[in-house]
CSV table of C-alpha atoms and ligand atoms in Angstrom, one decimal:
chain,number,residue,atom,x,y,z
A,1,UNK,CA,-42.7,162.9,180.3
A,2,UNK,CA,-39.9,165.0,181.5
A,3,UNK,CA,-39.7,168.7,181.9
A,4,UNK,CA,-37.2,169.0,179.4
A,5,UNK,CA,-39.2,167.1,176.7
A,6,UNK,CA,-41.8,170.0,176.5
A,7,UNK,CA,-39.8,173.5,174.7
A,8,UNK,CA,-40.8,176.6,176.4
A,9,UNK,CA,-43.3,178.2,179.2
A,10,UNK,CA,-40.2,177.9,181.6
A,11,UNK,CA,-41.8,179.8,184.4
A,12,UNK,CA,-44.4,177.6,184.8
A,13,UNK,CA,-42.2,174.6,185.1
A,14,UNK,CA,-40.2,176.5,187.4
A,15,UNK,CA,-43.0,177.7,189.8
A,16,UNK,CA,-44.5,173.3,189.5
A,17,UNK,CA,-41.3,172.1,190.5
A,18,UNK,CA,-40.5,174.9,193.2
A,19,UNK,CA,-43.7,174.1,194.3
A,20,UNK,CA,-42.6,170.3,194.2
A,21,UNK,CA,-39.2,170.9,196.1
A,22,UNK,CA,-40.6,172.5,199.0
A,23,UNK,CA,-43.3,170.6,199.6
A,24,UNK,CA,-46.0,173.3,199.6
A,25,UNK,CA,-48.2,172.0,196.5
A,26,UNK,CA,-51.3,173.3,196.1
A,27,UNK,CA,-54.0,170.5,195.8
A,28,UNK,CA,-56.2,171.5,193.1
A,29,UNK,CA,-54.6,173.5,189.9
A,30,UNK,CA,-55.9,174.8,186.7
A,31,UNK,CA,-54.1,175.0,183.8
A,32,UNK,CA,-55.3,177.3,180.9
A,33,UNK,CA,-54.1,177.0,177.4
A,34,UNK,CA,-54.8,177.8,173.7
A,35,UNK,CA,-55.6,174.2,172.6
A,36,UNK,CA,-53.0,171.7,171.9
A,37,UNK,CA,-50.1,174.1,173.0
A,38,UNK,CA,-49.1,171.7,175.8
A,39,UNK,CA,-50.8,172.0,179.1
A,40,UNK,CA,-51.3,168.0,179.5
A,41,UNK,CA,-47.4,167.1,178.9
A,42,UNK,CA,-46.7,170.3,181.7
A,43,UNK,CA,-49.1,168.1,183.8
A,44,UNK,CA,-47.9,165.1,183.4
A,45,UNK,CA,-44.0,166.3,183.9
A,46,UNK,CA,-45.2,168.0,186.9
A,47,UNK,CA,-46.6,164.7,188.3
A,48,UNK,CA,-43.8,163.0,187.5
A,49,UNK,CA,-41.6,165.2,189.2
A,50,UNK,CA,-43.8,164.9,192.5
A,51,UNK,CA,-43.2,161.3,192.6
A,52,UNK,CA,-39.9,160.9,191.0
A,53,UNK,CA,-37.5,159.0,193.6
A,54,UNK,CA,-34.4,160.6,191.6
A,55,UNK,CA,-34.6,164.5,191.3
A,56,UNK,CA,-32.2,165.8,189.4
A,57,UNK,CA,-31.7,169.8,188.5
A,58,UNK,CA,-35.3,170.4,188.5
A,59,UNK,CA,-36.6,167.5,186.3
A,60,UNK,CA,-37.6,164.2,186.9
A,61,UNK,CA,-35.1,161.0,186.6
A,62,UNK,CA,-37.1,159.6,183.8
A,63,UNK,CA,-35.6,156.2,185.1
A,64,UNK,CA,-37.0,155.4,188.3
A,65,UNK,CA,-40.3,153.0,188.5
A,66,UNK,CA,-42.8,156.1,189.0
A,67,UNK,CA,-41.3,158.1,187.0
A,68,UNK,CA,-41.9,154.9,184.1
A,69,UNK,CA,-45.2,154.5,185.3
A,70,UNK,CA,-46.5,157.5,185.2
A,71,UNK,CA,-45.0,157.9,181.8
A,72,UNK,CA,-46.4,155.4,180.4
A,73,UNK,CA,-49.7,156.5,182.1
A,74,UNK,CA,-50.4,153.2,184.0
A,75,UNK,CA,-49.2,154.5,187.4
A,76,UNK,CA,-51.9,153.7,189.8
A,77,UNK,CA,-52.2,156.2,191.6
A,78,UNK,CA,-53.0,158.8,189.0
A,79,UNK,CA,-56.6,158.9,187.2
A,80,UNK,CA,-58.0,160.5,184.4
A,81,UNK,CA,-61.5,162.2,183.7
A,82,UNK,CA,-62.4,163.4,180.2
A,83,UNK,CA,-65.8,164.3,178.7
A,84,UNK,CA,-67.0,161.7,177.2
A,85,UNK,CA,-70.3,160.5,175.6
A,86,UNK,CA,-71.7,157.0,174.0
A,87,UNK,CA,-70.7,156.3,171.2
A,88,UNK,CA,-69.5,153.5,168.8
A,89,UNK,CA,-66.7,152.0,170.4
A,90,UNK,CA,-69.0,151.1,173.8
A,91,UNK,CA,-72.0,149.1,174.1
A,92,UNK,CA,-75.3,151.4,174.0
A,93,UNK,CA,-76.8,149.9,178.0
A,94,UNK,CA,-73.7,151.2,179.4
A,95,UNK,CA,-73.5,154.7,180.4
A,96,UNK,CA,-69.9,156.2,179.6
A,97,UNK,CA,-67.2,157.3,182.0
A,98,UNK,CA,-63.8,157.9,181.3
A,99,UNK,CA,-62.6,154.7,182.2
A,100,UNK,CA,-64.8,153.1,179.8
A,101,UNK,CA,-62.6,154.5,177.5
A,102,UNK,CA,-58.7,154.6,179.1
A,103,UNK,CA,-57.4,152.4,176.7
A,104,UNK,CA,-57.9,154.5,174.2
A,105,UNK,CA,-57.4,157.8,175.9
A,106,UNK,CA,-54.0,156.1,176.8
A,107,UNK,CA,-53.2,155.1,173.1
A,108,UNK,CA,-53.8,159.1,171.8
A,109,UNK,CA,-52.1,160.1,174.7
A,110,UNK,CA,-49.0,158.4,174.4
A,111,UNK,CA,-49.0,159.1,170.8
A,112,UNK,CA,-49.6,162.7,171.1
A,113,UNK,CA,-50.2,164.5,174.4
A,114,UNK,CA,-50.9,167.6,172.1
A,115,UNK,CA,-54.1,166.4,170.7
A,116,UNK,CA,-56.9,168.6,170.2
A,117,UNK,CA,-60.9,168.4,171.6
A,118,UNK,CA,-62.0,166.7,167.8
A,119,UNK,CA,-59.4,164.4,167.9
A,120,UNK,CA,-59.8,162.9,171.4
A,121,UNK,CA,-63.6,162.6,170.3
A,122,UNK,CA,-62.7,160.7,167.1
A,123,UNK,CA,-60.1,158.5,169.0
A,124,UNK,CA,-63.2,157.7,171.1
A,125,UNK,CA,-66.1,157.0,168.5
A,126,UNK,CA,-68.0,160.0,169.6
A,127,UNK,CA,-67.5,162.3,166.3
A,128,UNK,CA,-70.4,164.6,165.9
A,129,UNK,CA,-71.5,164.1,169.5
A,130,UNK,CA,-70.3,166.7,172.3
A,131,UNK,CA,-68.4,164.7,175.4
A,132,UNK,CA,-69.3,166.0,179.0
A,133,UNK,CA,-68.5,164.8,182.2
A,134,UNK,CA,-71.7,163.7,184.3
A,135,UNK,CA,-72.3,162.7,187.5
A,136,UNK,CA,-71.4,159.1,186.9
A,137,UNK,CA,-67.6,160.1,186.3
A,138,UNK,CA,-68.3,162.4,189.8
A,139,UNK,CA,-69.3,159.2,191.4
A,140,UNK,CA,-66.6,157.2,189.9
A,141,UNK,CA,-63.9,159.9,191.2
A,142,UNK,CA,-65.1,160.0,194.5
A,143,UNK,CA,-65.3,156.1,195.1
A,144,UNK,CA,-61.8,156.4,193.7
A,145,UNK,CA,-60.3,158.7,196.5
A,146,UNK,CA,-62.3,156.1,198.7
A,147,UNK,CA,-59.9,153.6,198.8
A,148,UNK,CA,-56.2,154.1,200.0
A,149,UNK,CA,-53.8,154.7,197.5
A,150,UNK,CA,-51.6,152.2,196.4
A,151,UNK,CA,-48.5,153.8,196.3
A,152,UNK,CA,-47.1,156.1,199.5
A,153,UNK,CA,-46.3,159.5,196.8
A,154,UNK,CA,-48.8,162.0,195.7
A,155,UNK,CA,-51.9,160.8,194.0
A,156,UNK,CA,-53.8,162.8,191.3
A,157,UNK,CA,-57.2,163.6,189.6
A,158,UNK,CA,-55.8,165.3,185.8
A,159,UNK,CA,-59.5,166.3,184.5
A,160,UNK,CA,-58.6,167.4,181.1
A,161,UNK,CA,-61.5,170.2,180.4
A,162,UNK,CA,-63.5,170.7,183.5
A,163,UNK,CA,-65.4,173.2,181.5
A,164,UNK,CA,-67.6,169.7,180.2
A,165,UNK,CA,-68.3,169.1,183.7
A,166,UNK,CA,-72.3,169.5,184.3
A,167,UNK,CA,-73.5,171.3,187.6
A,168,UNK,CA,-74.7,168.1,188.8
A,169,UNK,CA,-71.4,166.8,188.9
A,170,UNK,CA,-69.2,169.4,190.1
A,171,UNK,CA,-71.6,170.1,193.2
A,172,UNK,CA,-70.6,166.2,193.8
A,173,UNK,CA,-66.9,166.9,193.7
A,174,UNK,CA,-66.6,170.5,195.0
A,175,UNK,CA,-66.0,169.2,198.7
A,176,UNK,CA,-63.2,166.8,197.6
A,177,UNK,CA,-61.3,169.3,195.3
A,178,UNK,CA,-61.5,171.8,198.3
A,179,UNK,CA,-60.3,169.3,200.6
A,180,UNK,CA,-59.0,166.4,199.3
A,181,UNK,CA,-57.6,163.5,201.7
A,182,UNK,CA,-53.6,163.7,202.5
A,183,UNK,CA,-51.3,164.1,199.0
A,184,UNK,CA,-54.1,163.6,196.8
A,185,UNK,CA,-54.3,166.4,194.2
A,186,UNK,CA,-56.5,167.7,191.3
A,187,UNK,CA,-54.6,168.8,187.8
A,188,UNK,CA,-57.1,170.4,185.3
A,189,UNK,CA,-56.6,171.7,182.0
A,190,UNK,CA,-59.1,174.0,180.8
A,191,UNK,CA,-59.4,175.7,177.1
A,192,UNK,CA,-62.1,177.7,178.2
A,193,UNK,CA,-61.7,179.2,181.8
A,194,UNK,CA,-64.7,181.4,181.6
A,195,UNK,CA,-67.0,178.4,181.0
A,196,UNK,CA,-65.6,176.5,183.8
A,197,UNK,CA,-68.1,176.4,187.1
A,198,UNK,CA,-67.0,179.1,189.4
A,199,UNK,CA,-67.7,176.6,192.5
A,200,UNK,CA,-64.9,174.9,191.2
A,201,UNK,CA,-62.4,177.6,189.2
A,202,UNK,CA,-62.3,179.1,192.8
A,203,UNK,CA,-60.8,176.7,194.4
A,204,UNK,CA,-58.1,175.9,192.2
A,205,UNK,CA,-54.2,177.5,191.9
A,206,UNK,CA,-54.3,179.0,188.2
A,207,UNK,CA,-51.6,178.6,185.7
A,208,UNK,CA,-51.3,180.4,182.4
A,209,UNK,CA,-49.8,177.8,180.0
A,210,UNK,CA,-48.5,179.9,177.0
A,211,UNK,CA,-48.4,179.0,173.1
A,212,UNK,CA,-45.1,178.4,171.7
A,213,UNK,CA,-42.8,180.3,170.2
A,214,UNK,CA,-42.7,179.2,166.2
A,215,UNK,CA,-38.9,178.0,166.7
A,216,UNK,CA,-40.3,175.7,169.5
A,217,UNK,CA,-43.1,174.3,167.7
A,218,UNK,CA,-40.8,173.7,164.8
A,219,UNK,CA,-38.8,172.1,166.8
A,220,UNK,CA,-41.7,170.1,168.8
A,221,UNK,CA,-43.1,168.9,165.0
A,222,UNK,CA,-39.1,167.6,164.1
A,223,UNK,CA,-37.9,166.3,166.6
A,224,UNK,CA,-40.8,164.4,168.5
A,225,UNK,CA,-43.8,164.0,165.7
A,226,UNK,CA,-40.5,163.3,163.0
A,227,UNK,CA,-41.8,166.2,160.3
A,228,UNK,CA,-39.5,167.1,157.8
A,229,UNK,CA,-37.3,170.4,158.7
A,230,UNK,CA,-39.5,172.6,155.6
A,231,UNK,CA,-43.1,171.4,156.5
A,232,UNK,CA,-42.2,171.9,160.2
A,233,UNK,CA,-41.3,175.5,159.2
A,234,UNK,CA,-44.4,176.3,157.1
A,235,UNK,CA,-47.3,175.0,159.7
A,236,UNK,CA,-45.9,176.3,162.6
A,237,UNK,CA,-45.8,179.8,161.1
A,238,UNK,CA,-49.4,179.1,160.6
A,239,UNK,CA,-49.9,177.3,164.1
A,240,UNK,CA,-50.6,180.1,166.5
A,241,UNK,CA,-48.4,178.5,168.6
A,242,UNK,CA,-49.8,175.1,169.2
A,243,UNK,CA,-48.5,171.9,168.4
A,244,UNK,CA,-52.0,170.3,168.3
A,245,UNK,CA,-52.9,172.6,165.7
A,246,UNK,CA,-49.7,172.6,163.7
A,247,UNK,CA,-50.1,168.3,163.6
A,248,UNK,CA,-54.0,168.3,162.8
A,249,UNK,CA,-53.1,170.9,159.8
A,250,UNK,CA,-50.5,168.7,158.3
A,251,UNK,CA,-52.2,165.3,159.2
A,252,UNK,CA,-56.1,166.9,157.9
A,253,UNK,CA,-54.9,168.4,154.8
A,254,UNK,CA,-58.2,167.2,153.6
A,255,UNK,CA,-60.1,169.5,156.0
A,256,UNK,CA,-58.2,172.5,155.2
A,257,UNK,CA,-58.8,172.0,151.8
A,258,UNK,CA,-62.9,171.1,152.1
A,259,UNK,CA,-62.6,174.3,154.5
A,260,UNK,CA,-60.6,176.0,151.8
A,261,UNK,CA,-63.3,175.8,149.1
A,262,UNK,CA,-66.1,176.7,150.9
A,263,UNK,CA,-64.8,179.6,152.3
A,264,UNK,CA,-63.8,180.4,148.4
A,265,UNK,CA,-66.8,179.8,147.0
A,266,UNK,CA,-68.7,181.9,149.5
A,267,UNK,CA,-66.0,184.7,149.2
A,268,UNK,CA,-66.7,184.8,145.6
A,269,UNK,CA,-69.7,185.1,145.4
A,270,UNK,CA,-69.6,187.7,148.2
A,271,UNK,CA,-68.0,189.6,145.9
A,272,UNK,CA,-70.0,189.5,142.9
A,273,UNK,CA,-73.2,190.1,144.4
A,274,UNK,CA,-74.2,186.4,143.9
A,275,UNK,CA,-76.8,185.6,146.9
A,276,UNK,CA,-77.6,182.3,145.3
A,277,UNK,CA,-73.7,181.1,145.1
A,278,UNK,CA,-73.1,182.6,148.8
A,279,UNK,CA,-76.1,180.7,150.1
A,280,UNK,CA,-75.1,177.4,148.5
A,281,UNK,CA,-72.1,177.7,150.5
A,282,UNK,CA,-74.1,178.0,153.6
A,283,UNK,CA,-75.7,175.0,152.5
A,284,UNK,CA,-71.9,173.2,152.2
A,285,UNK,CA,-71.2,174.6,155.7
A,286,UNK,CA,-74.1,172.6,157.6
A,287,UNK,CA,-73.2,169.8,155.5
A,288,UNK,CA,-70.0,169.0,157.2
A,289,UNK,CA,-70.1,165.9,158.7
A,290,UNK,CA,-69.8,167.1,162.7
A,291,UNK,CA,-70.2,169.7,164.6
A,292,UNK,CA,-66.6,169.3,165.3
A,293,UNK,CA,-66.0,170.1,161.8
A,294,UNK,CA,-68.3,172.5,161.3
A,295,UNK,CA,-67.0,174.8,164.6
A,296,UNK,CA,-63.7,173.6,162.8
A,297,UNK,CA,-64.7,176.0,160.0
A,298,UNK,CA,-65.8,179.1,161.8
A,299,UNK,CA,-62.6,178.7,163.2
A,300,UNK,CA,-60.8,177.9,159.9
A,301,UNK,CA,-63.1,180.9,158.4
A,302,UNK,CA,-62.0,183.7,161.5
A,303,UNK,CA,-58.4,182.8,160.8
A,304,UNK,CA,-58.6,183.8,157.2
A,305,UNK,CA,-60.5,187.0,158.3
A,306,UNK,CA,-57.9,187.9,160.2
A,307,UNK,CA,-55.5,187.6,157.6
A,308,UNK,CA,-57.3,189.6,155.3
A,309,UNK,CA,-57.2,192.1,158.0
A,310,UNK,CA,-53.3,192.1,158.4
A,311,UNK,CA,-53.3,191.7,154.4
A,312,UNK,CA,-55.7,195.1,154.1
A,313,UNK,CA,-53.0,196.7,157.0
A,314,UNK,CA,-50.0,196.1,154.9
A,315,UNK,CA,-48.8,193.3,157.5
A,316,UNK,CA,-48.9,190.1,154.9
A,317,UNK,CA,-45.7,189.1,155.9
A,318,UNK,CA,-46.4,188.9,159.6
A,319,UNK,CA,-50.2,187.4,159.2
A,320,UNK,CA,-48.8,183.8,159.6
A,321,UNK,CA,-50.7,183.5,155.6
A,322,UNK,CA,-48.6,181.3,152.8
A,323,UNK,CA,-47.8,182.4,149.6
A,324,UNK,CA,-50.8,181.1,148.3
A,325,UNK,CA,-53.3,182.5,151.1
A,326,UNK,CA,-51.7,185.5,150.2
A,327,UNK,CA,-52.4,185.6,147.0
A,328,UNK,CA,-56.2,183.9,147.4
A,329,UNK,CA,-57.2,186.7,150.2
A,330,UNK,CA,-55.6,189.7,148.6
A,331,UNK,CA,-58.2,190.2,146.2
A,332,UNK,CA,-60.5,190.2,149.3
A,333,UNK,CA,-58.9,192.6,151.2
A,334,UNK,CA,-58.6,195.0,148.8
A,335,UNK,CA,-62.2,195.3,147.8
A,336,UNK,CA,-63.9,194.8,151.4
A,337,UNK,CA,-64.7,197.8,153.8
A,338,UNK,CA,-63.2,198.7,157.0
A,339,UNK,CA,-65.8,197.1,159.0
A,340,UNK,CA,-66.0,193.9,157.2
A,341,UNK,CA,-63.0,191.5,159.4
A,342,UNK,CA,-64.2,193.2,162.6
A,343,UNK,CA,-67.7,192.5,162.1
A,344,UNK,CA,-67.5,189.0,160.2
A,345,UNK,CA,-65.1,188.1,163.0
A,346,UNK,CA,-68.0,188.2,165.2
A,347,UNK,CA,-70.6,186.7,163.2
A,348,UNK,CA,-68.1,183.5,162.9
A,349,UNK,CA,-67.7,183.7,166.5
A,350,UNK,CA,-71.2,183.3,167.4
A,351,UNK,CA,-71.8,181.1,164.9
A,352,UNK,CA,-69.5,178.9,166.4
A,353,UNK,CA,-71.4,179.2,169.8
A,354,UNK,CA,-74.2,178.4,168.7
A,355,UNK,CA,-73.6,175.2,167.4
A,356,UNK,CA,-72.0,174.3,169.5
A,357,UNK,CA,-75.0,175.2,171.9
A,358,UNK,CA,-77.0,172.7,168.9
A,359,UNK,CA,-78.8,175.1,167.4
A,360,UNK,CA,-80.1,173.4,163.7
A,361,UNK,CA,-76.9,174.1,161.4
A,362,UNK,CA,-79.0,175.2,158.4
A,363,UNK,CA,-80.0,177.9,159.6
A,364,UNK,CA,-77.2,178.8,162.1
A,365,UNK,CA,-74.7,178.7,158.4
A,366,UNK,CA,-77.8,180.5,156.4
A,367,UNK,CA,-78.3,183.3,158.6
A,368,UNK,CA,-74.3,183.8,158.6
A,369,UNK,CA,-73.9,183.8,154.6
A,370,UNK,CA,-76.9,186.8,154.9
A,371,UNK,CA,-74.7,188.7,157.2
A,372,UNK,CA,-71.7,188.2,155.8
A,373,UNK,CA,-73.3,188.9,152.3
A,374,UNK,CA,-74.4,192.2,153.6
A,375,UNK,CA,-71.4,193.6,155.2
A,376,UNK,CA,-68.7,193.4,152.5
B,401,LIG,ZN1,-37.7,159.3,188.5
């Protein structure tokens, strides 16, 4: 992965590779992004660049053996930690660490560095489970950075969202990410910089990794991910940005549409005073297959919200909605009061938290139906 294979956030790569041409890099960096907006390809251009025997005008030769290494991810001096959790593709004596599963990080990597927290989990056989990184990935690390490296360039940790990482394990780490031995460094990418352990956040050089501008996802979806010129238009008006989102929106068409009818059903009968209707879609809400799916819905649900809002405003036309959302939420926002986005925002939003904290669905989607049902 070059520099120039990833459109936009051209400050950051120019701050990574000044960093990189004078020699002064910082050893352990966070990266925060919206998911899927392309934090891991900045990484891995950045390492690239480190090692790359070639230079050239502030990008990596692409050519050179590291530089081919390291795109392919095999270079072995570079390691990756991931939550991770048992699951179907491991046997159930062995207790998980990422490299139990590099091969297939590897595979979803290489086919799409933009992928999002559900899809890494599928790829791995751990649907409906939540990954984390325990001690036995700490351990792992640290026997690692044990040996000498293999090459004489940089070494790296990437640990794609350190916010999994237990206290148990980051305790076990914290004196290596403060001082790690000679050119070794540690790349994180965090969604969720708040939740990351502040023994560790402080010790790191932060980056804010920006979504994309629509033209550049557009462009991203065409030219890389080969999406016709129209659909490439359409979801990244709708992507907020990221490429991870505007691909799982055109690849789980079936999920926006399951997502679609719930959120129709419970609207409607929202509506027409229907209680029974409103908590049926509740019930259809904690009977989504994963967790995943079902924080895939609050999100789904907040994102409509807000277009209602922009809809109720007189913004439709800057709300990101299609035609047809357009159509489908006017009705809502016309009849709803002016607390009803602000406040059912919120209700989605904890909703989400909590299960994702694993509190029973049932009653985590009921309770939200009743609130939602009272406020319009
Ligand atoms: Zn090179």
């Amino acid at each position: 992965m070059r520099f120039a294979d990833i459109p936009g956030n051209d400050d950051v790569k120019r701050a990574l590779s000044g960093m990189a041409d004078s020699g002064r890099v910082a050893h352990a960096m966070l990266f925060y992004e919206n998911e899927g907006c392309g934090a891991l390809p900045l990484v891995l251009a950045f390492f690239q660049y480190l090692n790359c025997q070639d230079r050239r005008d502030g990008d990596s030769c692409g050519e050179c053996p590291s530089c081919r290494q390291i795109s392919k991810l095999i270079y072995p001096d570079m390691y990756f930690v991931f939550p991770v959790n048992s699951g179907t593709r491991v046997s159930s004596s062995e207790k998980p660490v990422s490299d139990t599963y590099l091969k297939y990080w590897r595979e979803l990597v290489l086919a799409d560095p933009y992928f999002l927290e559900s899809e890494l989990y599928s790829e791995l056989g751990i649907e409906g489970k939540a990954g984390n990184i325990a001690v036995a990935e700490a351990k792992s690390v640290l026997e690692k950075l044990s040996l000498s490296p293999v090459g004489s360039g940089y070494r790296a940790v990437v640990i794609w969202l350190p916010e999994k990482m237990n206290a148990e394990a980051a305790n076990r780490l914290l004196k290596i990410v403060e001082e790690p031995p000679e050119k070794t460094l540690f790349l994180m990418v965090t969604h969720a910089p708040e939740k990351v352990l502040q023994t560790i956040f402080s010790r790191c050089q932060s980056f804010r990794v920006l979504p994309m501008d629509k033209e550049e996802v557009a462009q991203t979806l065409q030219t890389r991910f080969s999406v016709s010129a129209e659909q490439a238009r359409v979801y990244a008006n709708v992507s907020g940005g990221s490429v991870g989102a505007a691909l799982t929106m055109i690849g789980d068409r079936a999920d926006y549409d399951e997502y679609m009818s719930i959120f129709e059903k419970l609207m409607q009968a929202v509506r027409s005073k229907d209680l029974l209707t409103a908590l049926e879609a509740g019930e259809d809400m904690s009977a989504l297959k994963s967790r995943e799916k079902q924080k895939g819905f609050c999100a789904f649900a907040e994102d409509c919200i807000r277009k209602v809002y922009m809809i109720r405003h007189g913004m439709a036309s800057v709300s990101n909605a299609t035609e047809d959302e357009i159509q489908l939420l006017s009705g809502l926002a016309a009849g709803s009061r002016d607390v009803f986005c602000d406040r059912v925002a919120g209700y989605l939003d904890s909703a989400a938290a909590q299960i994702d904290r694993n509190v029973n669905a049932k009653i985590v989607f009921c309770d939200l139906v009743n609130r939602i049902f009272m406020t319009y």
